[in-house]
PDB file of N, CA and C in Angstrom:
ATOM      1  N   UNK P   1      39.985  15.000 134.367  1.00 61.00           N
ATOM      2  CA  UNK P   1      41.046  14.183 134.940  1.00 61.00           C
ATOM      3  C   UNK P   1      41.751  13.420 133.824  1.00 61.00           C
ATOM      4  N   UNK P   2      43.040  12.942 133.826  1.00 81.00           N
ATOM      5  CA  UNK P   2      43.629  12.585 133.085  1.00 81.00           C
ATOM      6  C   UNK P   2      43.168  11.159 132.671  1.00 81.00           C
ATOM      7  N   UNK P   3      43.046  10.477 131.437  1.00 88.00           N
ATOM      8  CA  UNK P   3      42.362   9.073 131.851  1.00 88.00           C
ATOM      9  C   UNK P   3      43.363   8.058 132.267  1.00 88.00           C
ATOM     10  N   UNK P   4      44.747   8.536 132.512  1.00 90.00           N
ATOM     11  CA  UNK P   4      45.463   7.328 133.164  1.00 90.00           C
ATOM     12  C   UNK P   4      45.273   7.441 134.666  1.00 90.00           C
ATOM     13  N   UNK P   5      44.939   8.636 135.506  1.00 92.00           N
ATOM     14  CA  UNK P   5      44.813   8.696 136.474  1.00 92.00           C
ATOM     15  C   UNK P   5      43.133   8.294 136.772  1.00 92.00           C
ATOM     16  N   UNK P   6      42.790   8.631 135.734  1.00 91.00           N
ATOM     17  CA  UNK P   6      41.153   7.581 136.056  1.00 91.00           C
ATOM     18  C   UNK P   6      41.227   6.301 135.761  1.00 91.00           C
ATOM     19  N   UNK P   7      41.895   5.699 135.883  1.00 91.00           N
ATOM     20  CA  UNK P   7      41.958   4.253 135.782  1.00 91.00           C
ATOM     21  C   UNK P   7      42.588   4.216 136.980  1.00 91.00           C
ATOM     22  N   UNK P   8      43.930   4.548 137.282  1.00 94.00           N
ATOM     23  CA  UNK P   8      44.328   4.441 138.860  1.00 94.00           C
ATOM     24  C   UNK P   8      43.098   4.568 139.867  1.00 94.00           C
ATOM     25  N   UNK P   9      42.551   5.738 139.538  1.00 93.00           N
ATOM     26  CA  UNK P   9      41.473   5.973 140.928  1.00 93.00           C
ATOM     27  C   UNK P   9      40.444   4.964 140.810  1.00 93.00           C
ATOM     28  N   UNK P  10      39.718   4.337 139.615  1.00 93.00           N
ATOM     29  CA  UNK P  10      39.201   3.410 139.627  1.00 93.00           C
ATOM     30  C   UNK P  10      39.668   1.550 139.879  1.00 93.00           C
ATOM     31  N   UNK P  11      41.220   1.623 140.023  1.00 92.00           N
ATOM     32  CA  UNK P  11      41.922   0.421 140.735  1.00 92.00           C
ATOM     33  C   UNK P  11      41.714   0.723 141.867  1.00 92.00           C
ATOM     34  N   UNK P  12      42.269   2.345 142.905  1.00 93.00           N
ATOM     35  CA  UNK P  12      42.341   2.196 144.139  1.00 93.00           C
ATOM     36  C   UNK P  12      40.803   1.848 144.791  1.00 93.00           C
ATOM     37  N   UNK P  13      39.739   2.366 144.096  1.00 91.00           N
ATOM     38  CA  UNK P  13      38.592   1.968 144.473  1.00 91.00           C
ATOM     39  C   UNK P  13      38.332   0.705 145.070  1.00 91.00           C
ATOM     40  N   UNK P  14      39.126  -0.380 144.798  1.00 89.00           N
ATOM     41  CA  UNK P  14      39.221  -1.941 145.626  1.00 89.00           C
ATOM     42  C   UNK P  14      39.789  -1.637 146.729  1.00 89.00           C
ATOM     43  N   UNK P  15      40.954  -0.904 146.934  1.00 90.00           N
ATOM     44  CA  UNK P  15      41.746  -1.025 148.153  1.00 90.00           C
ATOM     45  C   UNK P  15      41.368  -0.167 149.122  1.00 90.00           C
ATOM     46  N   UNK P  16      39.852   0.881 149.240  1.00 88.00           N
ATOM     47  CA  UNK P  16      39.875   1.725 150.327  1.00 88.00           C
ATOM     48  C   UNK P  16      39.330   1.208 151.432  1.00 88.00           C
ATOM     49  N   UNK P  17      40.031   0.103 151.738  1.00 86.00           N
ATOM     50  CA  UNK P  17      39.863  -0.668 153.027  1.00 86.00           C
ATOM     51  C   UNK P  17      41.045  -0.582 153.841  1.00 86.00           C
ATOM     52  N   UNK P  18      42.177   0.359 153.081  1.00 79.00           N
ATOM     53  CA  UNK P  18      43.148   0.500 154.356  1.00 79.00           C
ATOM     54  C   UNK P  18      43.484   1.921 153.799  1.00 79.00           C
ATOM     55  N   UNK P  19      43.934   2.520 154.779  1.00 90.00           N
ATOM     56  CA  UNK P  19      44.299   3.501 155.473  1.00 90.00           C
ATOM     57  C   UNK P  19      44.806   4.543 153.977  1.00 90.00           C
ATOM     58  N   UNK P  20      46.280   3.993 153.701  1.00 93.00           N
ATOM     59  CA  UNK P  20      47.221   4.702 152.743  1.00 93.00           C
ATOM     60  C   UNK P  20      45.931   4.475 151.033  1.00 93.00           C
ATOM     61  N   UNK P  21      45.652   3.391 150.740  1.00 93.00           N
ATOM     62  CA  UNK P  21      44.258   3.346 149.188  1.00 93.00           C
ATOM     63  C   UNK P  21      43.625   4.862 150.098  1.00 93.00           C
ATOM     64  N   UNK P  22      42.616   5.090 150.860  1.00 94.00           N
ATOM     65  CA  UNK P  22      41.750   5.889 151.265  1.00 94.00           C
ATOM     66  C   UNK P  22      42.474   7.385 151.148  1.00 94.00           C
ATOM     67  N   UNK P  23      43.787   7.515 151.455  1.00 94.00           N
ATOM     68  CA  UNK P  23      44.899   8.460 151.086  1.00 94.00           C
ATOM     69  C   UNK P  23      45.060   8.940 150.103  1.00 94.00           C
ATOM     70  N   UNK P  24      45.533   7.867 149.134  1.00 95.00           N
ATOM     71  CA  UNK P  24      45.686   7.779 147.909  1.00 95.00           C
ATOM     72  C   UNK P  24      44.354   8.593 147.133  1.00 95.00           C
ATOM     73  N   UNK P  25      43.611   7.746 147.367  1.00 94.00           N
ATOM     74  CA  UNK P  25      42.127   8.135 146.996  1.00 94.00           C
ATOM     75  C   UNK P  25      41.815   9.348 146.200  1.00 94.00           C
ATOM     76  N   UNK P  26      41.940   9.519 148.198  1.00 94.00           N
ATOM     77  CA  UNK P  26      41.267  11.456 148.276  1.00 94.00           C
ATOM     78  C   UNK P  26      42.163  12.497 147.797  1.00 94.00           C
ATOM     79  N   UNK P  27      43.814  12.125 147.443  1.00 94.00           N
ATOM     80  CA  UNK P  27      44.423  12.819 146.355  1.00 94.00           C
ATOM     81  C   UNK P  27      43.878  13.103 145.252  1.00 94.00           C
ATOM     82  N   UNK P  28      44.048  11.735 144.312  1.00 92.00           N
ATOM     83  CA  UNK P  28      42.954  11.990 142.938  1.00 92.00           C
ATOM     84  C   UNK P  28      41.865  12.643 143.007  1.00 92.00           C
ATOM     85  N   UNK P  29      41.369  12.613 144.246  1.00 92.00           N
ATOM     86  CA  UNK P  29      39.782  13.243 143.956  1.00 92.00           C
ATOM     87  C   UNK P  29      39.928  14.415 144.245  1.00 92.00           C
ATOM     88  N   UNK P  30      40.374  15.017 145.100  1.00 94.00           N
ATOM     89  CA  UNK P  30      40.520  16.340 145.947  1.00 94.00           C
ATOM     90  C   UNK P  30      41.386  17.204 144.915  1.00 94.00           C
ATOM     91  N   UNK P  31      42.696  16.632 144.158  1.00 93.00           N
ATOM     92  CA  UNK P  31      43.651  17.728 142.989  1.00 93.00           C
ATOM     93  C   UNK P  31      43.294  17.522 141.821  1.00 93.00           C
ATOM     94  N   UNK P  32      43.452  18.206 141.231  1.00 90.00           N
ATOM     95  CA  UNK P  32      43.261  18.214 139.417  1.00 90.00           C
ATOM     96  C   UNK P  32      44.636  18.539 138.753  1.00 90.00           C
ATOM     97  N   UNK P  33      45.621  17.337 138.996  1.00 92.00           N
ATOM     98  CA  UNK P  33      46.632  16.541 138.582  1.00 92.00           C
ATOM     99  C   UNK P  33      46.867  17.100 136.728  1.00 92.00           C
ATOM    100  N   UNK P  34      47.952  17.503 136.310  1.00 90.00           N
ATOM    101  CA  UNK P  34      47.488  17.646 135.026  1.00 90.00           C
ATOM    102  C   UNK P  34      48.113  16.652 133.902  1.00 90.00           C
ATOM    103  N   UNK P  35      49.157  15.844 135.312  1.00 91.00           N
ATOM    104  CA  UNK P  35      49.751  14.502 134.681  1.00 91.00           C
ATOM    105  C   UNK P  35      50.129  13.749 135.309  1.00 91.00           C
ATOM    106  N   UNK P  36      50.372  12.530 135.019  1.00 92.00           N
ATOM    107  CA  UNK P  36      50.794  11.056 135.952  1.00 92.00           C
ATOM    108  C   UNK P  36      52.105  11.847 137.031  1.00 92.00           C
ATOM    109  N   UNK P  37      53.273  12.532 136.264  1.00 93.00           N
ATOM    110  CA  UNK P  37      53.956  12.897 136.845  1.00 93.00           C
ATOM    111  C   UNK P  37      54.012  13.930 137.869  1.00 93.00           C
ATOM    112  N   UNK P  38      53.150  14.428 138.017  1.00 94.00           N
ATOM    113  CA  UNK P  38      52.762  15.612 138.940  1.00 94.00           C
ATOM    114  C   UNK P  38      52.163  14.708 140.152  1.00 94.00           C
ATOM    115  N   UNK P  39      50.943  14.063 139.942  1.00 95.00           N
ATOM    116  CA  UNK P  39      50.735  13.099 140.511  1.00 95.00           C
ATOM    117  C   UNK P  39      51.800  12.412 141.504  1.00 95.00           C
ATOM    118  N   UNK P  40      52.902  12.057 140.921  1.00 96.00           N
ATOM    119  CA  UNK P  40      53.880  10.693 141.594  1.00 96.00           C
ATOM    120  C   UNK P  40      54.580  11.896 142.541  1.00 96.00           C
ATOM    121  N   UNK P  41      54.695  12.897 141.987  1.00 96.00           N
ATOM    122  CA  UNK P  41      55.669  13.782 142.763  1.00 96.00           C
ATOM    123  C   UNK P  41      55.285  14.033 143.916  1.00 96.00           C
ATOM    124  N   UNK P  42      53.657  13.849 144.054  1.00 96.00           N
ATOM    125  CA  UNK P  42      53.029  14.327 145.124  1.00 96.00           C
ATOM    126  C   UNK P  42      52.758  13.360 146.154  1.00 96.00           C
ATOM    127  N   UNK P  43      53.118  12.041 145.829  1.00 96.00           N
ATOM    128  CA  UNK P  43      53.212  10.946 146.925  1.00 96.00           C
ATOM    129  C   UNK P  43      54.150  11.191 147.775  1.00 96.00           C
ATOM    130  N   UNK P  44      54.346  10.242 149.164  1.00 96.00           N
ATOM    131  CA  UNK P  44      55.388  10.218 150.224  1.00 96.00           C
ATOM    132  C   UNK P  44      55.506   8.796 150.033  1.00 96.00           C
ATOM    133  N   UNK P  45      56.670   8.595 150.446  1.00 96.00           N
ATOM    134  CA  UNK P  45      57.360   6.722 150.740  1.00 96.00           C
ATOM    135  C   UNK P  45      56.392   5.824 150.748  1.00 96.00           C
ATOM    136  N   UNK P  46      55.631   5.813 151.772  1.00 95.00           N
ATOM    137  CA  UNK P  46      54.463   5.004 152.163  1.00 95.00           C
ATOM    138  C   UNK P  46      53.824   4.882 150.569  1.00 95.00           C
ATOM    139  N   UNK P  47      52.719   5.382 149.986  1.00 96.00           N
ATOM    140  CA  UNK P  47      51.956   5.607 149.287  1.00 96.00           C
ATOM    141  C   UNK P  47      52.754   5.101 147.963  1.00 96.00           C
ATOM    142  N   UNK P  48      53.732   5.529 147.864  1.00 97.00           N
ATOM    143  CA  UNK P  48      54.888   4.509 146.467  1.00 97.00           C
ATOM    144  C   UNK P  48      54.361   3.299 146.762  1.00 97.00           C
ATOM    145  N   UNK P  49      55.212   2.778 148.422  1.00 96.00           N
ATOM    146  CA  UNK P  49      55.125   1.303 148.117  1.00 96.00           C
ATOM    147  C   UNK P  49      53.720   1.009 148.047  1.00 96.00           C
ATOM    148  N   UNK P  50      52.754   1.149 148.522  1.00 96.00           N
ATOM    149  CA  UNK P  50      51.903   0.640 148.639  1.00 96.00           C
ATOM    150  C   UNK P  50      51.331   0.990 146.670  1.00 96.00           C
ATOM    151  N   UNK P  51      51.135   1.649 146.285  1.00 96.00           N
ATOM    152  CA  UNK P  51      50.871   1.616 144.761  1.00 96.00           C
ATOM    153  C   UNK P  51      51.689   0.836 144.381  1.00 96.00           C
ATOM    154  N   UNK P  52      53.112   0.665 144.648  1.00 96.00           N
ATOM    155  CA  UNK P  52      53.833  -0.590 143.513  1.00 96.00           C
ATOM    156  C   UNK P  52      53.253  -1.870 143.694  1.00 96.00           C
ATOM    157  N   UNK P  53      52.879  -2.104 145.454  1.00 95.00           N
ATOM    158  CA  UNK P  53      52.368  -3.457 145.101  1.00 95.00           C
ATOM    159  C   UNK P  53      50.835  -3.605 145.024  1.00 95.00           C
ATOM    160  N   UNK P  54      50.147  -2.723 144.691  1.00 95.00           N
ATOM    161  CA  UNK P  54      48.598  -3.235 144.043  1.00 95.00           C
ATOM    162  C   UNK P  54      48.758  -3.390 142.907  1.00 95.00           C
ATOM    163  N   UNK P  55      50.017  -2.297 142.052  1.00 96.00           N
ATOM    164  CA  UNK P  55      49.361  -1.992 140.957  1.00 96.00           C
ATOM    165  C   UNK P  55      50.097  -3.130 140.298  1.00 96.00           C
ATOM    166  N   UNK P  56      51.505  -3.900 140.537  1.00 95.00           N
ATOM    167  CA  UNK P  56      51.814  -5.325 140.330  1.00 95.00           C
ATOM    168  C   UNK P  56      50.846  -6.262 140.308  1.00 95.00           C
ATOM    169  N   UNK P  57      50.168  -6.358 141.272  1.00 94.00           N
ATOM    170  CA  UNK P  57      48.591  -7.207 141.048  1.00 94.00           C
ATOM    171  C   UNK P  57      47.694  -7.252 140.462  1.00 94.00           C
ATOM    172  N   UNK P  58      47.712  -4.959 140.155  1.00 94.00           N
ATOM    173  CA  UNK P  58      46.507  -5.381 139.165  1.00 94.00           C
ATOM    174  C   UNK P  58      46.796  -5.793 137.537  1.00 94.00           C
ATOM    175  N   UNK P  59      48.439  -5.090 137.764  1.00 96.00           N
ATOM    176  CA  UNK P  59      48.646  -5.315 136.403  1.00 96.00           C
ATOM    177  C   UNK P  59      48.589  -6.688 135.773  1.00 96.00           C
ATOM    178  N   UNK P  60      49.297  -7.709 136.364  1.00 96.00           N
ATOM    179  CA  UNK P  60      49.569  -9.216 136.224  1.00 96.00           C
ATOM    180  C   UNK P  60      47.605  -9.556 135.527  1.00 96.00           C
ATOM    181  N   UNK P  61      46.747  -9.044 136.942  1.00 95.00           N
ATOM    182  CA  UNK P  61      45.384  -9.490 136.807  1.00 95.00           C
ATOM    183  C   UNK P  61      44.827  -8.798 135.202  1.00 95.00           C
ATOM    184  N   UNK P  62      44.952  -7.654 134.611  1.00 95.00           N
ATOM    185  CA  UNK P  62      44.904  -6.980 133.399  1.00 95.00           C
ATOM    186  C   UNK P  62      45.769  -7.704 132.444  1.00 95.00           C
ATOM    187  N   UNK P  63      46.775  -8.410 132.329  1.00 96.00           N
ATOM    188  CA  UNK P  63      47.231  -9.271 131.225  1.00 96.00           C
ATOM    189  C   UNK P  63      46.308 -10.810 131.328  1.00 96.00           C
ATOM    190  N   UNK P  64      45.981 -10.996 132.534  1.00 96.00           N
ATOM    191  CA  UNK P  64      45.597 -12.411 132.195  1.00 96.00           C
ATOM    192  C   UNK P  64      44.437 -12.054 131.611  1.00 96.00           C
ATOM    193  N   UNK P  65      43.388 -11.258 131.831  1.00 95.00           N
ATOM    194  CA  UNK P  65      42.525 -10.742 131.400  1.00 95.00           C
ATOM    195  C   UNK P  65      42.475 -10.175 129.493  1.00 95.00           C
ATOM    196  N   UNK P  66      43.350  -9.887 129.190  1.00 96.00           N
ATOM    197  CA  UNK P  66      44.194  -9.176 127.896  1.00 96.00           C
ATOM    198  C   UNK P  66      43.524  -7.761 127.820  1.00 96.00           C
ATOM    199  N   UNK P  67      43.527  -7.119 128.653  1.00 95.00           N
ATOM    200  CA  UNK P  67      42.984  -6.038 128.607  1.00 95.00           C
ATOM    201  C   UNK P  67      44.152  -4.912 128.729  1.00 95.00           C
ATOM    202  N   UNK P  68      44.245  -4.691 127.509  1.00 95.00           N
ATOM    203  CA  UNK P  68      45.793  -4.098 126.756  1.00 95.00           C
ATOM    204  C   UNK P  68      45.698  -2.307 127.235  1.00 95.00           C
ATOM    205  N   UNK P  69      44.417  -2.005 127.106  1.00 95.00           N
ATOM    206  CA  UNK P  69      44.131  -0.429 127.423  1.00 95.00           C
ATOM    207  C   UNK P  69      44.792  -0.473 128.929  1.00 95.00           C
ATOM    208  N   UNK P  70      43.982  -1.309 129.698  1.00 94.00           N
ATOM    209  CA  UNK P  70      44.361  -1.026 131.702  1.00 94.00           C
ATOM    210  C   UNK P  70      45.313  -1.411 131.611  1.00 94.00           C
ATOM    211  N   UNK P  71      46.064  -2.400 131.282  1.00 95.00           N
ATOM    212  CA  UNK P  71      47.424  -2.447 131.081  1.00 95.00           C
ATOM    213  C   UNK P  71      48.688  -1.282 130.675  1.00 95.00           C
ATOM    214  N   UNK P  72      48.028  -0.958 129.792  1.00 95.00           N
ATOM    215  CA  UNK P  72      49.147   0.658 129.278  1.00 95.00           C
ATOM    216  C   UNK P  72      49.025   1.784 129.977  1.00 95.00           C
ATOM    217  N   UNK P  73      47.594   1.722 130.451  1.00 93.00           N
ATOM    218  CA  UNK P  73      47.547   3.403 131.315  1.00 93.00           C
ATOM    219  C   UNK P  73      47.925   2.753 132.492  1.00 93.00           C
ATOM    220  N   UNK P  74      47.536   1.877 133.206  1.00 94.00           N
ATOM    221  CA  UNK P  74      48.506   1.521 134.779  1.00 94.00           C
ATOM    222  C   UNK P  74      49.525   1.319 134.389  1.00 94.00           C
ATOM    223  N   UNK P  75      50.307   0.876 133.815  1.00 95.00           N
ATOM    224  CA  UNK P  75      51.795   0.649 132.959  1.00 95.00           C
ATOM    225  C   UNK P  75      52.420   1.791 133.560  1.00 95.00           C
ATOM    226  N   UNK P  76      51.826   2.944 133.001  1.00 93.00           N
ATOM    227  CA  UNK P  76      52.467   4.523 132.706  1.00 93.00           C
ATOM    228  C   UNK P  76      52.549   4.819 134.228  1.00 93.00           C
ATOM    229  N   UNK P  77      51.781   5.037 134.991  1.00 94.00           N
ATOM    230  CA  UNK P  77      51.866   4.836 136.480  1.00 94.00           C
ATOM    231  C   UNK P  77      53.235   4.227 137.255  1.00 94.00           C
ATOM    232  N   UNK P  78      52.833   3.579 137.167  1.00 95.00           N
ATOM    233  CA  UNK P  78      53.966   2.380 137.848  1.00 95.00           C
ATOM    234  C   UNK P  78      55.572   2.833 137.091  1.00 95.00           C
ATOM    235  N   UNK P  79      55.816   2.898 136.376  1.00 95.00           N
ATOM    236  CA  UNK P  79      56.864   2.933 136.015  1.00 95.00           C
ATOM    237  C   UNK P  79      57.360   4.266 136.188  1.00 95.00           C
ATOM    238  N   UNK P  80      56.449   5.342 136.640  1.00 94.00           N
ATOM    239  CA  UNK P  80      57.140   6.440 137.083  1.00 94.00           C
ATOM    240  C   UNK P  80      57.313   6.461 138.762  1.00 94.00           C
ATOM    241  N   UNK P  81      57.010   5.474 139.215  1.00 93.00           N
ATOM    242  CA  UNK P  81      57.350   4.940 141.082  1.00 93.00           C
ATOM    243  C   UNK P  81      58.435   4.290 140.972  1.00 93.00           C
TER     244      UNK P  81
END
């Protein structure tokens, strides 16, 4: 797996308490993605928004933290939503 998408799947890991994270999820786990962008292509509406706003949270939470690595690979994510 790509390690920016293993860092995503290890963020959504907090959120599979609703419906679209548990979605999300079982994408990463179920395809073998061969890049972030293949990945994004394969979302629907729903699943955007809902990744823009965790990954706003987690990102903010990864700078206060200074954790520059989760920061750049969720970075790369997000900015292709």
């Amino acid at each position: 797996m790509d390690v920016t998408l293993g860092y995503l799947r290890e963020t959504l890991s907090n959120h599979l308490n609703r419906g679209v994270g548990q979605q999300i999820y079982k994408k990463l786990v179920n395809h073998q993605y061969k890049s972030e962008g293949d990945f994004v292509r394969d979302l629907n509406e729903g699943e955007i928004a809902f990744l823009n706003t965790i990954l706003e949270k987690e990102l903010r939470y990864a700078m206060e933290e200074q954790d520059e690595k989760r920061v750049k690979e969720l970075n790369e994510v997000y900015e292709l939503l």
